[in-house]
Amino acid sequence: MPADKKLPAKKSQTPKALVAVARQQLLLVNGLLDEVTRNYIARLHREIAELIRTLEKKQVEPGFSRRELKDLHVILKRVAHLQINPEKGRRKDMKKIDALIGELQATVERW
C-alpha cells in the first residue's frame, strides 16, 4: 500500500471523512488481495504443470531408477494424504498445497 497516503487534515477529520478514507483504503486492499491471489494461484498452477511435464518426460526417457520409483510412490502417498476442506477457503489449506508442491519439487529435482 502506498506510504504517501495521508489522512485528511485535522479540521476535516469528521467521522464521515474518516469513513470515506477508510472505505477507499479498504477498496484498495480488496484490489490488492485480488491481484496477489491471482498471481499466487498462477504460480502454483505453473509449478504443478512443471511437475507434470517432468514426470511425463521421465516416463519417455529410458525409465525410472529404483530410487526414482520409490520417490514416485512417496509422491503418490503425499498427494493421497493431503487433507484440506476447499469449501472453507482457509489460508492453512493453501499453505498445505503450497508446501506439498514444494516437497514434490524437491523430490523431483533429485532426479
PDB file of C-alpha atoms in Angstrom:
ATOM      1  CA  MET A   1       0.000   0.000   0.000  1.00  0.00           C
ATOM      2  CA  PRO A   2       1.422   3.417  -0.879  1.00  0.00           C
ATOM      3  CA  ALA A   3       3.009   5.092   2.120  1.00  0.00           C
ATOM      4  CA  ASP A   4       2.265   8.598   0.869  1.00  0.00           C
ATOM      5  CA  LYS A   5      -1.483   8.288   1.516  1.00  0.00           C
ATOM      6  CA  LYS A   6      -2.334  10.555   4.416  1.00  0.00           C
ATOM      7  CA  LEU A   7      -5.432  11.062   6.460  1.00  0.00           C
ATOM      8  CA  PRO A   8      -7.382  14.260   5.896  1.00  0.00           C
ATOM      9  CA  ALA A   9      -6.238  17.346   7.781  1.00  0.00           C
ATOM     10  CA  LYS A  10      -7.310  17.639  11.431  1.00  0.00           C
ATOM     11  CA  LYS A  11     -10.103  20.108  10.677  1.00  0.00           C
ATOM     12  CA  SER A  12     -11.752  17.696   8.230  1.00  0.00           C
ATOM     13  CA  GLN A  13     -11.427  14.603  10.402  1.00  0.00           C
ATOM     14  CA  THR A  14     -15.132  14.243  10.824  1.00  0.00           C
ATOM     15  CA  PRO A  15     -16.463  10.724  11.164  1.00  0.00           C
ATOM     16  CA  LYS A  16     -17.882  10.996   7.645  1.00  0.00           C
ATOM     17  CA  ALA A  17     -14.491  11.977   6.174  1.00  0.00           C
ATOM     18  CA  LEU A  18     -12.684   9.242   8.098  1.00  0.00           C
ATOM     19  CA  VAL A  19     -15.188   6.635   6.929  1.00  0.00           C
ATOM     20  CA  ALA A  20     -14.697   7.788   3.335  1.00  0.00           C
ATOM     21  CA  VAL A  21     -10.900   7.436   3.633  1.00  0.00           C
ATOM     22  CA  ALA A  22     -11.214   4.062   5.371  1.00  0.00           C
ATOM     23  CA  ARG A  23     -13.600   2.850   2.670  1.00  0.00           C
ATOM     24  CA  GLN A  24     -11.198   3.984  -0.049  1.00  0.00           C
ATOM     25  CA  GLN A  25      -8.273   2.238   1.649  1.00  0.00           C
ATOM     26  CA  LEU A  26     -10.255  -0.986   2.123  1.00  0.00           C
ATOM     27  CA  LEU A  27     -11.217  -0.974  -1.550  1.00  0.00           C
ATOM     28  CA  LEU A  28      -7.522  -0.625  -2.370  1.00  0.00           C
ATOM     29  CA  VAL A  29      -6.716  -3.594  -0.114  1.00  0.00           C
ATOM     30  CA  ASN A  30      -9.515  -5.550  -1.795  1.00  0.00           C
ATOM     31  CA  GLY A  31      -7.945  -4.916  -5.207  1.00  0.00           C
ATOM     32  CA  LEU A  32      -4.502  -5.876  -3.900  1.00  0.00           C
ATOM     33  CA  LEU A  33      -5.954  -9.092  -2.486  1.00  0.00           C
ATOM     34  CA  ASP A  34      -7.359  -9.986  -5.894  1.00  0.00           C
ATOM     35  CA  GLU A  35      -4.042  -9.286  -7.612  1.00  0.00           C
ATOM     36  CA  VAL A  36      -1.950 -11.184  -5.067  1.00  0.00           C
ATOM     37  CA  THR A  37      -4.228 -14.243  -5.064  1.00  0.00           C
ATOM     38  CA  ARG A  38      -4.412 -14.270  -8.863  1.00  0.00           C
ATOM     39  CA  ASN A  39      -0.593 -14.231  -9.111  1.00  0.00           C
ATOM     40  CA  TYR A  40      -0.192 -16.770  -6.285  1.00  0.00           C
ATOM     41  CA  ILE A  41      -2.615 -19.216  -7.900  1.00  0.00           C
ATOM     42  CA  ALA A  42      -0.984 -18.730 -11.305  1.00  0.00           C
ATOM     43  CA  ARG A  43       2.425 -19.555  -9.798  1.00  0.00           C
ATOM     44  CA  LEU A  44       1.103 -22.720  -8.145  1.00  0.00           C
ATOM     45  CA  HIS A  45      -0.524 -23.811 -11.421  1.00  0.00           C
ATOM     46  CA  ARG A  46       2.784 -23.270 -13.268  1.00  0.00           C
ATOM     47  CA  GLU A  47       4.659 -25.306 -10.663  1.00  0.00           C
ATOM     48  CA  ILE A  48       2.164 -28.172 -10.895  1.00  0.00           C
ATOM     49  CA  ALA A  49       2.350 -28.085 -14.701  1.00  0.00           C
ATOM     50  CA  GLU A  50       6.152 -28.252 -14.481  1.00  0.00           C
ATOM     51  CA  LEU A  51       5.931 -31.280 -12.175  1.00  0.00           C
ATOM     52  CA  ILE A  52       3.609 -32.991 -14.650  1.00  0.00           C
ATOM     53  CA  ARG A  53       5.973 -32.220 -17.549  1.00  0.00           C
ATOM     54  CA  THR A  54       8.891 -33.622 -15.565  1.00  0.00           C
ATOM     55  CA  LEU A  55       7.010 -36.852 -14.842  1.00  0.00           C
ATOM     56  CA  GLU A  56       5.940 -37.232 -18.462  1.00  0.00           C
ATOM     57  CA  LYS A  57       9.461 -36.535 -19.719  1.00  0.00           C
ATOM     58  CA  LYS A  58      10.896 -39.074 -17.285  1.00  0.00           C
ATOM     59  CA  GLN A  59       8.392 -41.671 -18.465  1.00  0.00           C
ATOM     60  CA  VAL A  60       9.533 -41.254 -22.088  1.00  0.00           C
ATOM     61  CA  GLU A  61      13.223 -41.496 -21.207  1.00  0.00           C
ATOM     62  CA  PRO A  62      14.903 -44.866 -20.556  1.00  0.00           C
ATOM     63  CA  GLY A  63      12.810 -45.230 -17.425  1.00  0.00           C
ATOM     64  CA  PHE A  64      12.833 -44.777 -13.705  1.00  0.00           C
ATOM     65  CA  SER A  65      15.636 -45.958 -11.472  1.00  0.00           C
ATOM     66  CA  ARG A  66      14.819 -47.881  -8.320  1.00  0.00           C
ATOM     67  CA  ARG A  67      15.224 -44.720  -6.198  1.00  0.00           C
ATOM     68  CA  GLU A  68      13.030 -42.716  -8.571  1.00  0.00           C
ATOM     69  CA  LEU A  69      10.300 -45.357  -8.384  1.00  0.00           C
ATOM     70  CA  LYS A  70      10.485 -45.184  -4.601  1.00  0.00           C
ATOM     71  CA  ASP A  71      10.228 -41.380  -4.852  1.00  0.00           C
ATOM     72  CA  LEU A  72       7.223 -41.776  -7.147  1.00  0.00           C
ATOM     73  CA  HIS A  73       5.482 -43.888  -4.516  1.00  0.00           C
ATOM     74  CA  VAL A  74       6.280 -41.224  -1.909  1.00  0.00           C
ATOM     75  CA  ILE A  75       4.803 -38.561  -4.199  1.00  0.00           C
ATOM     76  CA  LEU A  76       1.613 -40.561  -4.616  1.00  0.00           C
ATOM     77  CA  LYS A  77       1.367 -41.118  -0.874  1.00  0.00           C
ATOM     78  CA  ARG A  78       1.866 -37.414  -0.091  1.00  0.00           C
ATOM     79  CA  VAL A  79      -0.811 -36.380  -2.576  1.00  0.00           C
ATOM     80  CA  ALA A  80      -3.204 -39.032  -1.263  1.00  0.00           C
ATOM     81  CA  HIS A  81      -2.739 -37.834   2.309  1.00  0.00           C
ATOM     82  CA  LEU A  82      -3.431 -34.178   1.516  1.00  0.00           C
ATOM     83  CA  GLN A  83      -6.266 -33.218   3.839  1.00  0.00           C
ATOM     84  CA  ILE A  84      -7.987 -29.970   3.015  1.00  0.00           C
ATOM     85  CA  ASN A  85     -11.507 -28.626   3.081  1.00  0.00           C
ATOM     86  CA  PRO A  86     -11.891 -26.425  -0.024  1.00  0.00           C
ATOM     87  CA  GLU A  87     -15.358 -25.217   0.957  1.00  0.00           C
ATOM     88  CA  LYS A  88     -13.955 -23.312   3.919  1.00  0.00           C
ATOM     89  CA  GLY A  89     -11.408 -21.383   1.840  1.00  0.00           C
ATOM     90  CA  ARG A  90      -8.787 -21.311   4.604  1.00  0.00           C
ATOM     91  CA  ARG A  91      -5.254 -19.988   4.327  1.00  0.00           C
ATOM     92  CA  LYS A  92      -3.932 -23.076   6.058  1.00  0.00           C
ATOM     93  CA  ASP A  93      -5.272 -25.222   3.203  1.00  0.00           C
ATOM     94  CA  MET A  94      -3.484 -23.002   0.674  1.00  0.00           C
ATOM     95  CA  LYS A  95      -0.330 -23.350   2.756  1.00  0.00           C
ATOM     96  CA  LYS A  96      -0.703 -27.133   2.742  1.00  0.00           C
ATOM     97  CA  ILE A  97      -0.992 -27.181  -1.049  1.00  0.00           C
ATOM     98  CA  ASP A  98       1.953 -24.807  -1.441  1.00  0.00           C
ATOM     99  CA  ALA A  99       4.062 -26.900   0.939  1.00  0.00           C
ATOM    100  CA  LEU A 100       3.105 -30.106  -0.874  1.00  0.00           C
ATOM    101  CA  ILE A 101       4.151 -28.632  -4.214  1.00  0.00           C
ATOM    102  CA  GLY A 102       7.466 -27.554  -2.696  1.00  0.00           C
ATOM    103  CA  GLU A 103       8.082 -31.031  -1.284  1.00  0.00           C
ATOM    104  CA  LEU A 104       7.271 -32.654  -4.615  1.00  0.00           C
ATOM    105  CA  GLN A 105       9.577 -30.250  -6.457  1.00  0.00           C
ATOM    106  CA  ALA A 106      12.402 -31.070  -4.051  1.00  0.00           C
ATOM    107  CA  THR A 107      11.838 -34.780  -4.640  1.00  0.00           C
ATOM    108  CA  VAL A 108      11.730 -34.483  -8.422  1.00  0.00           C
ATOM    109  CA  GLU A 109      14.771 -32.172  -8.542  1.00  0.00           C
ATOM    110  CA  ARG A 110      16.923 -35.032  -7.185  1.00  0.00           C
ATOM    111  CA  TRP A 111      16.237 -36.995 -10.356  1.00  0.00           C
TER     112      TRP A 111
END
